[in-house]
């Protein structure tokens, strides 16, 4: 499959279909899927798309979504305007602040001077509610951006920084859900519907928040001799975050797009999976007792679910034409199932954020109400009041009353009215779609709605839920989201709540005072928990190879089917209890819970003794994959004593405290053939525990690329593994001084960025290293192989006593950075892809220049047979002149051949660096909206 920037893998990874978030066919988050029809370009400009829909407007006006009058007019006017552009600065806080400073100080003064039609243009505005002011919106029209040179330079900068992952193009309201999750560095986090990945990137950043400072302090303590024992290295994190993000998407092609988005953050704490969110399987953890497996519980879960997307008309104007009440009716049950599954996998005390880009209460408050009802009501789940969070964000409360529009366009105020007129055989309307009963006491006003006219954004809905205690989900056919005969009943108290209620009923008297004898707390607890037998969920059972007959059934439709608004729901085949992954009657993979931790991480696990019940109607498991789908990735960890790892540690003089049990390869044989990757300890434990489970857990991505094999043409004492820029930030503090080069002058850095393979050797007195400034003598003495280039800021260089007293600040650098450097036999090269070189030149030097490639363009020609010696020597001399190789006896043919092949290998590897194919499109002002297909 072609992956070139000019290839056929466009944004979304699929062909036709237009199934972006809220796109055509109203199949939000649908992903790819090629089309057999000719691909005609029938797109219209935003202004040309008609923006009227009688049902759409009548329904929301009937709800009084916004008060009648000027505000309602402003609401509809905003929905008909094109969406402003928005972007945020990514990565660590220090890096994000640095890039923002570069942008605002360099480009804003130039933009301020522009006048369009006699009026000054508006500068990009910082979002007042986003932390540290690291997100901006921009309302300048595209025709203005394209007309004026300062805007062109500004756009070029955005494209460049987006390509290397320092800026993310993301809609304003899309940034809200991760902030309300309140993620901490030790949290285990799940993003269930993660593609295209902008929210996942935010979650990764939150997990690694403050890591740079913690690592720096830990390394100083190591250097000061405060941590000396190598035995503690495998368990010690040395300031690194212990948390985890599992980013999931049901569509494999969209999961790949997700990988492109998040891998640029180089997190070893990240796993990307490919599963149906309604049936996301339990993640097993290592256990010393095979009969009592442990499963991961999450601290935080983001459920940004598939939706009709009618809050995105400003970037998907075709919604005006395609909107139908059937869209929300068809998605409701899938959304409930995803939220229920989220609550099942959540740790007690954990937090779920449920969000959509829909305005419809059927997809919002009704889903929240139905999921809470299935999970035990307000005794088990709380809706968190977040009105004091994200100050500056304009919002309104959630709805507590609403009506439903049927497929015909009829509007029903209550379930009783709908049941009277909607036929049971064909209608999808169920009691859960209407406001909760008064007795349910659900504070839905704590939900958050953001309307387009409030701060010039899209429409969005967010709810923050907290799980009070472990729960068993009610079977779907018995809940208000699945039964037309559902009637509200007060939920029975369980666990501690039941104990306290019984004590209260007895007036709090002691056993002697009560006379009849008050039961002990232990006895009450046994009575209330004794019937909670663990049930194996279907998703976990399939992975573990358990027969389908042993898993409880519920006859539910696949989530993909639920997205098809033209297909009526199937009737449940059985009315027995169902497992949690398929909307059943247990917790995650068992009911018994434990607050113990694994490997020092904060993830709560549950100990399960699966006792599945037999069923008669569950169909055999059907694979979603076809013969054209890619083979699933293999992840194999290397033992710390592997010869290749030992050679790496020796060559780079790695500290014995660096954990070496977390290196992995991605091939079934488990051999380090081309690349070696690195992950966190928890990711390692998860991959090891789940890789061989029955049909296989569908892992798509894990690990940061740490080393790549380099052809050194048999040179003795040279490590064949060079450090990759992706993993350098993790490793560089542990590399010994023998493989470290320090640079502190702007001119030297500029030459290394502009020139590829500047020569080091040459004739006496004219060697190439003499033109490499402060690093020249150091690299001339260094042996062949990879090394770490530490670029010091002017301040850091002065503090380290480097440079001279005459060195000026303007000749130094404002900030430091670390880069991988390859020392060939006769040349030097920064191991960076061309896109990153050009981005750094633009950011640091404000230059957009052509790169100079000093390598030989073609293979070195070498002949054999009669007369070949003279030919080879002549060509060797020519190549030697290019490479700076010279000696009294002339050029050595074998030496030149080795040098040419080595440099050719590195150049080819640079071409293979995976750069997101849509980086430029993402950064183009207003041309591509998040999650939509081009």
CSV table of C-alpha atoms in Angstrom, one decimal, residues 604-807:
chain,number,residue,atom,x,y,z
A,604,UNK,CA,-7.3,-0.8,40.4
A,605,UNK,CA,-7.8,-4.3,39.2
A,606,UNK,CA,-10.6,-6.8,39.7
A,607,UNK,CA,-10.0,-10.4,40.5
A,608,UNK,CA,-12.4,-12.6,38.5
A,609,UNK,CA,-13.5,-16.2,38.9
A,610,UNK,CA,-15.5,-16.4,35.7
A,611,UNK,CA,-18.7,-18.5,36.1
A,612,UNK,CA,-20.4,-18.1,32.7
A,613,UNK,CA,-24.1,-19.1,32.2
A,614,UNK,CA,-25.1,-21.2,29.2
A,615,UNK,CA,-27.1,-19.6,26.4
A,616,UNK,CA,-28.9,-20.9,23.4
A,617,UNK,CA,-29.1,-18.0,21.0
A,618,UNK,CA,-25.8,-16.2,20.7
A,619,UNK,CA,-24.5,-16.6,17.2
A,620,UNK,CA,-20.9,-17.7,16.6
A,621,UNK,CA,-18.4,-14.9,16.8
A,622,UNK,CA,-17.9,-13.2,13.4
A,623,UNK,CA,-14.7,-11.5,12.5
A,624,UNK,CA,-15.0,-7.9,11.3
A,625,UNK,CA,-11.8,-8.3,9.3
A,626,UNK,CA,-11.6,-9.4,5.7
A,627,UNK,CA,-8.7,-10.6,3.6
A,628,UNK,CA,-7.8,-7.1,2.6
A,629,UNK,CA,-7.3,-6.0,6.2
A,630,UNK,CA,-3.7,-5.6,7.4
A,631,UNK,CA,-2.1,-8.2,9.6
A,632,UNK,CA,-2.3,-7.3,13.3
A,633,UNK,CA,0.9,-5.9,14.8
A,634,UNK,CA,3.2,-8.1,16.9
A,635,UNK,CA,4.8,-6.7,20.1
A,636,UNK,CA,7.6,-8.8,21.6
A,637,UNK,CA,9.8,-7.6,24.5
A,638,UNK,CA,13.5,-8.3,24.5
A,639,UNK,CA,15.2,-9.7,27.6
A,640,UNK,CA,17.7,-7.3,29.2
A,641,UNK,CA,20.5,-9.8,28.6
A,642,UNK,CA,19.9,-9.8,24.8
A,643,UNK,CA,23.2,-9.4,23.0
A,644,UNK,CA,22.0,-6.4,21.0
A,645,UNK,CA,20.9,-4.6,24.1
A,646,UNK,CA,24.1,-5.3,25.9
A,647,UNK,CA,26.1,-3.9,22.9
A,648,UNK,CA,23.9,-0.8,22.9
A,649,UNK,CA,24.4,-0.2,26.6
A,650,UNK,CA,28.2,-0.6,26.2
A,651,UNK,CA,28.6,1.6,23.2
A,652,UNK,CA,26.5,4.5,24.6
A,653,UNK,CA,27.8,4.0,28.1
A,654,UNK,CA,24.3,3.8,29.4
A,655,UNK,CA,23.8,4.2,33.1
A,656,UNK,CA,23.1,0.8,34.8
A,657,UNK,CA,20.1,2.5,36.4
A,658,UNK,CA,18.3,2.9,33.1
A,659,UNK,CA,15.5,0.3,32.9
A,660,UNK,CA,16.3,-2.1,30.1
A,661,UNK,CA,13.4,-4.6,30.4
A,662,UNK,CA,11.0,-2.3,28.4
A,663,UNK,CA,12.6,-2.6,25.0
A,664,UNK,CA,10.4,-4.3,22.4
A,665,UNK,CA,10.3,-5.2,18.7
A,666,UNK,CA,7.4,-5.4,16.3
A,667,UNK,CA,7.8,-8.7,14.6
A,668,UNK,CA,6.4,-12.2,15.4
A,669,UNK,CA,9.8,-13.7,15.8
A,670,UNK,CA,10.8,-11.2,18.5
A,671,UNK,CA,14.2,-10.5,16.8
A,672,UNK,CA,15.7,-7.0,16.6
A,673,UNK,CA,15.8,-6.9,12.8
A,674,UNK,CA,15.3,-3.2,12.0
A,675,UNK,CA,13.9,-1.2,14.9
A,676,UNK,CA,13.8,-1.3,18.7
A,677,UNK,CA,11.1,0.4,20.6
A,678,UNK,CA,10.6,1.5,24.2
A,679,UNK,CA,7.4,1.6,26.4
A,680,UNK,CA,6.4,2.3,29.9
A,681,UNK,CA,6.3,-0.6,32.4
A,682,UNK,CA,2.5,-0.7,32.5
A,683,UNK,CA,2.3,-0.8,28.7
A,684,UNK,CA,4.8,-3.7,28.8
A,685,UNK,CA,2.6,-5.6,31.3
A,686,UNK,CA,-0.5,-5.0,29.2
A,687,UNK,CA,1.1,-6.2,26.0
A,688,UNK,CA,2.6,-9.2,27.6
A,689,UNK,CA,-0.6,-10.2,29.3
A,690,UNK,CA,-3.0,-9.7,26.4
A,691,UNK,CA,-1.0,-10.5,23.2
A,692,UNK,CA,-1.8,-14.3,23.3
A,693,UNK,CA,-5.4,-14.2,24.5
A,694,UNK,CA,-7.4,-16.4,22.2
A,695,UNK,CA,-8.3,-14.6,19.1
A,696,UNK,CA,-6.1,-11.7,20.1
A,697,UNK,CA,-6.5,-8.3,21.5
A,698,UNK,CA,-6.3,-5.8,18.6
A,699,UNK,CA,-3.3,-3.6,19.4
A,700,UNK,CA,-2.5,-1.2,16.6
A,701,UNK,CA,0.3,0.8,18.1
A,702,UNK,CA,2.5,0.9,21.2
A,703,UNK,CA,6.1,2.0,22.0
A,704,UNK,CA,8.3,4.8,21.0
A,705,UNK,CA,11.0,4.1,18.3
A,706,UNK,CA,14.3,4.2,20.2
A,707,UNK,CA,16.9,2.6,17.9
A,708,UNK,CA,17.2,1.9,14.2
A,709,UNK,CA,19.7,-0.5,12.7
A,710,UNK,CA,22.4,1.2,10.6
A,711,UNK,CA,24.6,-0.5,8.0
A,712,UNK,CA,28.2,0.1,9.1
A,713,UNK,CA,29.8,-2.1,6.5
A,714,UNK,CA,31.5,-4.3,8.9
A,715,UNK,CA,33.4,-1.6,10.8
A,716,UNK,CA,34.8,-3.0,14.0
A,717,UNK,CA,33.6,-1.4,17.3
A,718,UNK,CA,30.8,0.5,15.8
A,719,UNK,CA,27.3,0.1,17.2
A,720,UNK,CA,24.8,-0.8,14.5
A,721,UNK,CA,22.0,0.8,16.3
A,722,UNK,CA,21.5,4.6,16.1
A,723,UNK,CA,19.3,6.6,18.4
A,724,UNK,CA,16.1,7.9,16.9
A,725,UNK,CA,14.9,11.4,17.5
A,726,UNK,CA,11.5,10.0,18.7
A,727,UNK,CA,13.1,8.2,21.7
A,728,UNK,CA,16.0,10.6,22.3
A,729,UNK,CA,14.1,12.6,25.0
A,730,UNK,CA,13.8,9.4,27.0
A,731,UNK,CA,17.3,8.2,26.6
A,732,UNK,CA,19.6,11.2,26.4
A,733,UNK,CA,20.0,11.8,30.1
A,734,UNK,CA,21.4,8.3,30.6
A,735,UNK,CA,24.0,8.4,27.7
A,736,UNK,CA,27.6,8.6,28.9
A,737,UNK,CA,29.8,11.6,28.0
A,738,UNK,CA,31.8,9.5,25.6
A,739,UNK,CA,29.0,9.7,23.1
A,740,UNK,CA,27.9,13.4,23.8
A,741,UNK,CA,28.7,16.5,21.7
A,742,UNK,CA,27.9,20.0,23.0
A,743,UNK,CA,27.0,22.9,20.7
A,744,UNK,CA,26.1,26.4,21.8
A,745,UNK,CA,26.5,28.7,18.7
A,746,UNK,CA,23.8,29.6,16.3
A,747,UNK,CA,26.0,29.4,13.2
A,748,UNK,CA,27.1,25.9,13.9
A,749,UNK,CA,23.6,24.7,14.4
A,750,UNK,CA,22.4,26.4,11.3
A,751,UNK,CA,25.1,24.7,9.2
A,752,UNK,CA,24.2,21.3,10.6
A,753,UNK,CA,20.5,21.9,9.7
A,754,UNK,CA,21.1,23.2,6.2
A,755,UNK,CA,23.9,20.8,5.2
A,756,UNK,CA,23.4,17.0,5.1
A,757,UNK,CA,26.7,15.1,5.6
A,758,UNK,CA,29.2,18.0,5.8
A,759,UNK,CA,32.7,16.4,5.6
A,760,UNK,CA,34.9,16.1,8.6
A,761,UNK,CA,38.1,14.9,6.9
A,762,UNK,CA,40.3,16.5,4.2
A,763,UNK,CA,43.9,17.5,3.5
A,764,UNK,CA,46.1,18.6,6.4
A,765,UNK,CA,45.2,22.0,7.6
A,766,UNK,CA,42.0,22.0,5.5
A,767,UNK,CA,40.0,19.3,7.2
A,768,UNK,CA,36.3,19.7,7.1
A,769,UNK,CA,35.9,19.6,10.9
A,770,UNK,CA,37.7,23.0,11.2
A,771,UNK,CA,34.6,24.6,9.7
A,772,UNK,CA,32.3,23.1,12.3
A,773,UNK,CA,33.0,25.6,15.0
A,774,UNK,CA,32.9,24.6,18.6
A,775,UNK,CA,32.1,21.0,17.8
A,776,UNK,CA,34.7,20.4,15.1
A,777,UNK,CA,37.6,19.1,17.2
A,778,UNK,CA,35.3,17.0,19.4
A,779,UNK,CA,33.7,15.2,16.4
A,780,UNK,CA,37.1,14.8,14.7
A,781,UNK,CA,38.2,12.7,17.6
A,782,UNK,CA,35.0,10.8,18.0
A,783,UNK,CA,34.7,7.2,16.6
A,784,UNK,CA,32.1,6.3,14.0
A,785,UNK,CA,28.6,5.8,15.2
A,786,UNK,CA,25.6,7.7,16.6
A,787,UNK,CA,26.0,10.3,19.4
A,788,UNK,CA,23.9,12.8,21.3
A,789,UNK,CA,24.1,16.5,20.3
A,790,UNK,CA,23.2,18.7,23.2
A,791,UNK,CA,22.4,22.2,22.0
A,792,UNK,CA,22.8,24.5,24.9
A,793,UNK,CA,21.2,27.9,25.4
A,794,UNK,CA,23.5,30.9,25.7
A,795,UNK,CA,22.7,31.0,29.5
A,796,UNK,CA,23.4,27.3,30.0
A,797,UNK,CA,26.7,27.5,28.1
A,798,UNK,CA,27.9,30.4,30.2
A,799,UNK,CA,27.0,28.6,33.4
A,800,UNK,CA,28.8,25.5,32.2
A,801,UNK,CA,31.9,27.6,31.4
A,802,UNK,CA,31.7,26.9,27.7
A,803,UNK,CA,32.7,29.5,25.1
A,804,UNK,CA,34.7,32.6,25.7
A,805,UNK,CA,34.1,35.9,27.4
A,806,UNK,CA,33.7,37.6,24.0
A,807,UNK,CA,30.7,35.3,23.1
